[in-house]
PDB file of C-alpha atoms in Angstrom:
ATOM      1  CA  UNK A 240      19.127  34.296 -57.416  1.00 83.00           C
ATOM      2  CA  UNK A 241      18.953  38.067 -57.133  1.00 89.00           C
ATOM      3  CA  UNK A 242      22.439  39.528 -57.451  1.00 94.00           C
ATOM      4  CA  UNK A 243      23.839  41.772 -54.767  1.00 96.00           C
ATOM      5  CA  UNK A 244      24.130  44.515 -57.395  1.00 97.00           C
ATOM      6  CA  UNK A 245      20.409  44.370 -58.173  1.00 97.00           C
ATOM      7  CA  UNK A 246      19.502  44.235 -54.483  1.00 97.00           C
ATOM      8  CA  UNK A 247      21.643  47.328 -53.848  1.00 97.00           C
ATOM      9  CA  UNK A 248      20.042  49.080 -56.830  1.00 98.00           C
ATOM     10  CA  UNK A 249      16.560  48.414 -55.439  1.00 98.00           C
ATOM     11  CA  UNK A 250      17.593  49.544 -51.949  1.00 97.00           C
ATOM     12  CA  UNK A 251      19.085  52.767 -53.361  1.00 97.00           C
ATOM     13  CA  UNK A 252      15.922  53.415 -55.376  1.00 98.00           C
ATOM     14  CA  UNK A 253      13.841  52.962 -52.236  1.00 97.00           C
ATOM     15  CA  UNK A 254      15.972  55.528 -50.371  1.00 97.00           C
ATOM     16  CA  UNK A 255      15.614  57.931 -53.284  1.00 97.00           C
ATOM     17  CA  UNK A 256      11.897  57.122 -53.502  1.00 97.00           C
ATOM     18  CA  UNK A 257      11.393  58.102 -49.854  1.00 96.00           C
ATOM     19  CA  UNK A 258      13.242  61.326 -50.691  1.00 95.00           C
ATOM     20  CA  UNK A 259      11.256  61.939 -53.909  1.00 96.00           C
ATOM     21  CA  UNK A 260      10.466  65.609 -54.547  1.00 92.00           C
ATOM     22  CA  UNK A 261      13.239  66.820 -52.226  1.00 93.00           C
ATOM     23  CA  UNK A 262      16.840  67.857 -52.813  1.00 92.00           C
ATOM     24  CA  UNK A 263      19.178  65.341 -54.493  1.00 94.00           C
ATOM     25  CA  UNK A 264      20.908  62.913 -52.145  1.00 95.00           C
ATOM     26  CA  UNK A 265      24.645  62.438 -51.972  1.00 94.00           C
ATOM     27  CA  UNK A 266      26.024  58.982 -52.672  1.00 94.00           C
ATOM     28  CA  UNK A 267      27.672  58.766 -49.264  1.00 94.00           C
ATOM     29  CA  UNK A 268      24.343  59.299 -47.491  1.00 95.00           C
ATOM     30  CA  UNK A 269      22.642  56.535 -49.517  1.00 96.00           C
ATOM     31  CA  UNK A 270      25.629  54.225 -49.005  1.00 96.00           C
ATOM     32  CA  UNK A 271      25.644  54.773 -45.246  1.00 95.00           C
ATOM     33  CA  UNK A 272      21.875  54.471 -44.870  1.00 93.00           C
ATOM     34  CA  UNK A 273      21.764  51.123 -46.689  1.00 95.00           C
ATOM     35  CA  UNK A 274      25.269  49.862 -45.849  1.00 95.00           C
ATOM     36  CA  UNK A 275      26.299  49.664 -49.497  1.00 96.00           C
ATOM     37  CA  UNK A 276      29.982  50.028 -50.453  1.00 95.00           C
ATOM     38  CA  UNK A 277      30.320  53.559 -51.878  1.00 95.00           C
ATOM     39  CA  UNK A 278      32.396  52.625 -54.957  1.00 95.00           C
ATOM     40  CA  UNK A 279      29.972  49.840 -55.873  1.00 96.00           C
ATOM     41  CA  UNK A 280      27.007  52.185 -55.379  1.00 96.00           C
ATOM     42  CA  UNK A 281      28.608  54.801 -57.639  1.00 95.00           C
ATOM     43  CA  UNK A 282      28.682  52.287 -60.506  1.00 96.00           C
ATOM     44  CA  UNK A 283      25.084  51.240 -59.904  1.00 97.00           C
ATOM     45  CA  UNK A 284      23.753  54.804 -59.725  1.00 97.00           C
ATOM     46  CA  UNK A 285      25.648  55.782 -62.863  1.00 96.00           C
ATOM     47  CA  UNK A 286      24.134  52.830 -64.715  1.00 96.00           C
ATOM     48  CA  UNK A 287      20.629  53.841 -63.597  1.00 97.00           C
ATOM     49  CA  UNK A 288      21.295  57.484 -64.511  1.00 96.00           C
ATOM     50  CA  UNK A 289      22.432  56.468 -67.999  1.00 96.00           C
ATOM     51  CA  UNK A 290      19.193  54.473 -68.358  1.00 96.00           C
ATOM     52  CA  UNK A 291      17.105  57.525 -67.422  1.00 96.00           C
ATOM     53  CA  UNK A 292      15.852  56.231 -64.076  1.00 97.00           C
ATOM     54  CA  UNK A 293      17.908  58.726 -62.086  1.00 97.00           C
ATOM     55  CA  UNK A 294      18.891  62.359 -62.401  1.00 94.00           C
ATOM     56  CA  UNK A 295      22.236  63.608 -61.127  1.00 94.00           C
ATOM     57  CA  UNK A 296      23.318  67.105 -60.204  1.00 90.00           C
ATOM     58  CA  UNK A 297      26.955  68.079 -59.759  1.00 88.00           C
ATOM     59  CA  UNK A 298      28.432  70.573 -57.354  1.00 80.00           C
ATOM     60  CA  UNK A 299      27.139  72.025 -54.095  1.00 80.00           C
ATOM     61  CA  UNK A 300      23.725  70.599 -53.282  1.00 78.00           C
ATOM     62  CA  UNK A 301      24.349  67.908 -55.843  1.00 85.00           C
ATOM     63  CA  UNK A 302      23.619  64.229 -55.753  1.00 93.00           C
ATOM     64  CA  UNK A 303      21.065  61.823 -57.163  1.00 96.00           C
ATOM     65  CA  UNK A 304      17.298  61.882 -57.354  1.00 96.00           C
ATOM     66  CA  UNK A 305      14.642  59.864 -59.149  1.00 97.00           C
ATOM     67  CA  UNK A 306      13.961  60.979 -62.702  1.00 95.00           C
ATOM     68  CA  UNK A 307      10.436  59.584 -62.475  1.00 95.00           C
ATOM     69  CA  UNK A 308       7.945  58.940 -59.705  1.00 97.00           C
ATOM     70  CA  UNK A 309       8.540  55.851 -57.530  1.00 98.00           C
ATOM     71  CA  UNK A 310       5.163  54.575 -58.785  1.00 98.00           C
ATOM     72  CA  UNK A 311       6.613  54.456 -62.313  1.00 97.00           C
ATOM     73  CA  UNK A 312       9.745  52.420 -61.581  1.00 98.00           C
ATOM     74  CA  UNK A 313       9.086  48.673 -61.610  1.00 98.00           C
ATOM     75  CA  UNK A 314      11.221  45.819 -60.358  1.00 97.00           C
ATOM     76  CA  UNK A 315      11.304  44.170 -63.785  1.00 95.00           C
ATOM     77  CA  UNK A 316      12.934  47.313 -65.268  1.00 96.00           C
ATOM     78  CA  UNK A 317      15.584  47.452 -62.573  1.00 97.00           C
ATOM     79  CA  UNK A 318      16.374  43.742 -62.719  1.00 95.00           C
ATOM     80  CA  UNK A 319      16.737  43.744 -66.505  1.00 93.00           C
ATOM     81  CA  UNK A 320      18.880  46.868 -66.442  1.00 95.00           C
ATOM     82  CA  UNK A 321      21.267  45.601 -63.801  1.00 96.00           C
ATOM     83  CA  UNK A 322      21.383  41.838 -64.418  1.00 92.00           C
ATOM     84  CA  UNK A 323      19.861  41.293 -67.849  1.00 89.00           C
ATOM     85  CA  UNK A 324      17.487  38.336 -68.247  1.00 88.00           C
ATOM     86  CA  UNK A 325      14.904  37.593 -65.592  1.00 88.00           C
ATOM     87  CA  UNK A 326      14.033  34.155 -66.966  1.00 89.00           C
ATOM     88  CA  UNK A 327      15.809  31.187 -65.411  1.00 89.00           C
ATOM     89  CA  UNK A 328      16.554  29.624 -68.800  1.00 89.00           C
ATOM     90  CA  UNK A 329      17.754  31.443 -71.923  1.00 89.00           C
ATOM     91  CA  UNK A 330      15.161  29.676 -74.109  1.00 90.00           C
ATOM     92  CA  UNK A 331      12.254  31.237 -72.173  1.00 89.00           C
ATOM     93  CA  UNK A 332      13.596  34.786 -71.958  1.00 89.00           C
ATOM     94  CA  UNK A 333      11.478  37.458 -73.616  1.00 86.00           C
ATOM     95  CA  UNK A 334      14.232  40.028 -74.110  1.00 84.00           C
ATOM     96  CA  UNK A 335      17.393  37.904 -74.082  1.00 85.00           C
ATOM     97  CA  UNK A 336      16.290  34.721 -75.895  1.00 88.00           C
ATOM     98  CA  UNK A 337      18.844  32.072 -76.841  1.00 86.00           C
ATOM     99  CA  UNK A 338      18.121  28.466 -77.691  1.00 85.00           C
ATOM    100  CA  UNK A 339      19.588  25.845 -75.370  1.00 83.00           C
ATOM    101  CA  UNK A 340      22.494  23.977 -76.965  1.00 82.00           C
ATOM    102  CA  UNK A 341      21.368  20.575 -75.697  1.00 82.00           C
ATOM    103  CA  UNK A 342      17.729  20.960 -76.728  1.00 80.00           C
ATOM    104  CA  UNK A 343      16.623  18.867 -79.702  1.00 81.00           C
ATOM    105  CA  UNK A 344      12.973  19.988 -80.004  1.00 84.00           C
ATOM    106  CA  UNK A 345      12.343  23.209 -78.119  1.00 81.00           C
ATOM    107  CA  UNK A 346       8.580  23.223 -78.758  1.00 83.00           C
ATOM    108  CA  UNK A 347       8.275  19.755 -77.176  1.00 87.00           C
ATOM    109  CA  UNK A 348      10.527  20.367 -74.168  1.00 87.00           C
ATOM    110  CA  UNK A 349       8.776  19.804 -70.830  1.00 88.00           C
ATOM    111  CA  UNK A 350      11.467  21.713 -68.952  1.00 88.00           C
ATOM    112  CA  UNK A 351      11.048  24.758 -71.187  1.00 88.00           C
ATOM    113  CA  UNK A 352       7.259  24.602 -70.962  1.00 90.00           C
ATOM    114  CA  UNK A 353       7.374  24.563 -67.154  1.00 92.00           C
ATOM    115  CA  UNK A 354       9.864  27.412 -66.976  1.00 91.00           C
ATOM    116  CA  UNK A 355       7.738  29.524 -69.318  1.00 92.00           C
ATOM    117  CA  UNK A 356       5.037  29.272 -66.633  1.00 94.00           C
ATOM    118  CA  UNK A 357       7.563  30.183 -63.928  1.00 94.00           C
ATOM    119  CA  UNK A 358       8.728  33.175 -65.990  1.00 92.00           C
ATOM    120  CA  UNK A 359       5.158  34.356 -66.564  1.00 94.00           C
ATOM    121  CA  UNK A 360       4.259  34.138 -62.876  1.00 95.00           C
ATOM    122  CA  UNK A 361       7.446  35.910 -61.822  1.00 94.00           C
ATOM    123  CA  UNK A 362       7.057  38.630 -64.456  1.00 94.00           C
ATOM    124  CA  UNK A 363       3.477  39.261 -63.360  1.00 96.00           C
ATOM    125  CA  UNK A 364       4.735  40.132 -59.883  1.00 96.00           C
ATOM    126  CA  UNK A 365       7.833  42.053 -61.007  1.00 96.00           C
ATOM    127  CA  UNK A 366       5.944  44.063 -63.656  1.00 96.00           C
ATOM    128  CA  UNK A 367       3.275  44.985 -61.100  1.00 97.00           C
ATOM    129  CA  UNK A 368       5.581  45.910 -58.210  1.00 97.00           C
ATOM    130  CA  UNK A 369       6.877  49.469 -58.121  1.00 98.00           C
ATOM    131  CA  UNK A 370       9.449  51.110 -55.882  1.00 98.00           C
ATOM    132  CA  UNK A 371       6.552  53.002 -54.254  1.00 97.00           C
ATOM    133  CA  UNK A 372       4.859  49.707 -53.405  1.00 97.00           C
ATOM    134  CA  UNK A 373       8.053  48.372 -51.827  1.00 97.00           C
ATOM    135  CA  UNK A 374       8.350  51.535 -49.722  1.00 96.00           C
ATOM    136  CA  UNK A 375       4.728  51.183 -48.591  1.00 94.00           C
ATOM    137  CA  UNK A 376       5.209  47.478 -47.885  1.00 93.00           C
ATOM    138  CA  UNK A 377       8.223  48.274 -45.698  1.00 91.00           C
ATOM    139  CA  UNK A 378       6.232  50.880 -43.770  1.00 88.00           C
ATOM    140  CA  UNK A 379       3.421  48.374 -43.244  1.00 88.00           C
ATOM    141  CA  UNK A 380       5.795  45.646 -42.088  1.00 86.00           C
ATOM    142  CA  UNK A 381       7.437  48.063 -39.639  1.00 81.00           C
ATOM    143  CA  UNK A 382       4.032  49.143 -38.375  1.00 76.00           C
ATOM    144  CA  UNK A 383       2.952  45.514 -37.914  1.00 69.00           C
ATOM    145  CA  UNK A 384       6.071  44.830 -35.841  1.00 68.00           C
ATOM    146  CA  UNK A 385       5.384  47.834 -33.605  1.00 70.00           C
ATOM    147  CA  UNK A 386       1.751  46.895 -33.012  1.00 62.00           C
TER     148      UNK A 386
END
């Protein structure tokens, strides 16, 4: 299940993506717009800044902005940064692999084999979905509701 922290990170990136190319946004504005607790958001934004996804500016006119275009920030990056492994089992994770303690023969495990397929399908979507695409999808969904 997607953690609340990752969901908030994605929501904050979408706000910043809609603001891309403009002045940095203050944390309080992002928090209010997306109904995210300010203290929690501060931690999330700091984590993303330290990873190079965001830029921060202190002082008057300060705040956060994207360090790269919304088209270049993908869901898989954000999920791994905030929550770590995307795979549902440690033995199928690409970046956080661990063998399962109860597994006798990993190469002959039907559960593992199935969840490798699940991981691959999920990664295909997450690697191909950018913050810009989420913003556009939201606009389209809003437009469809108004029509």
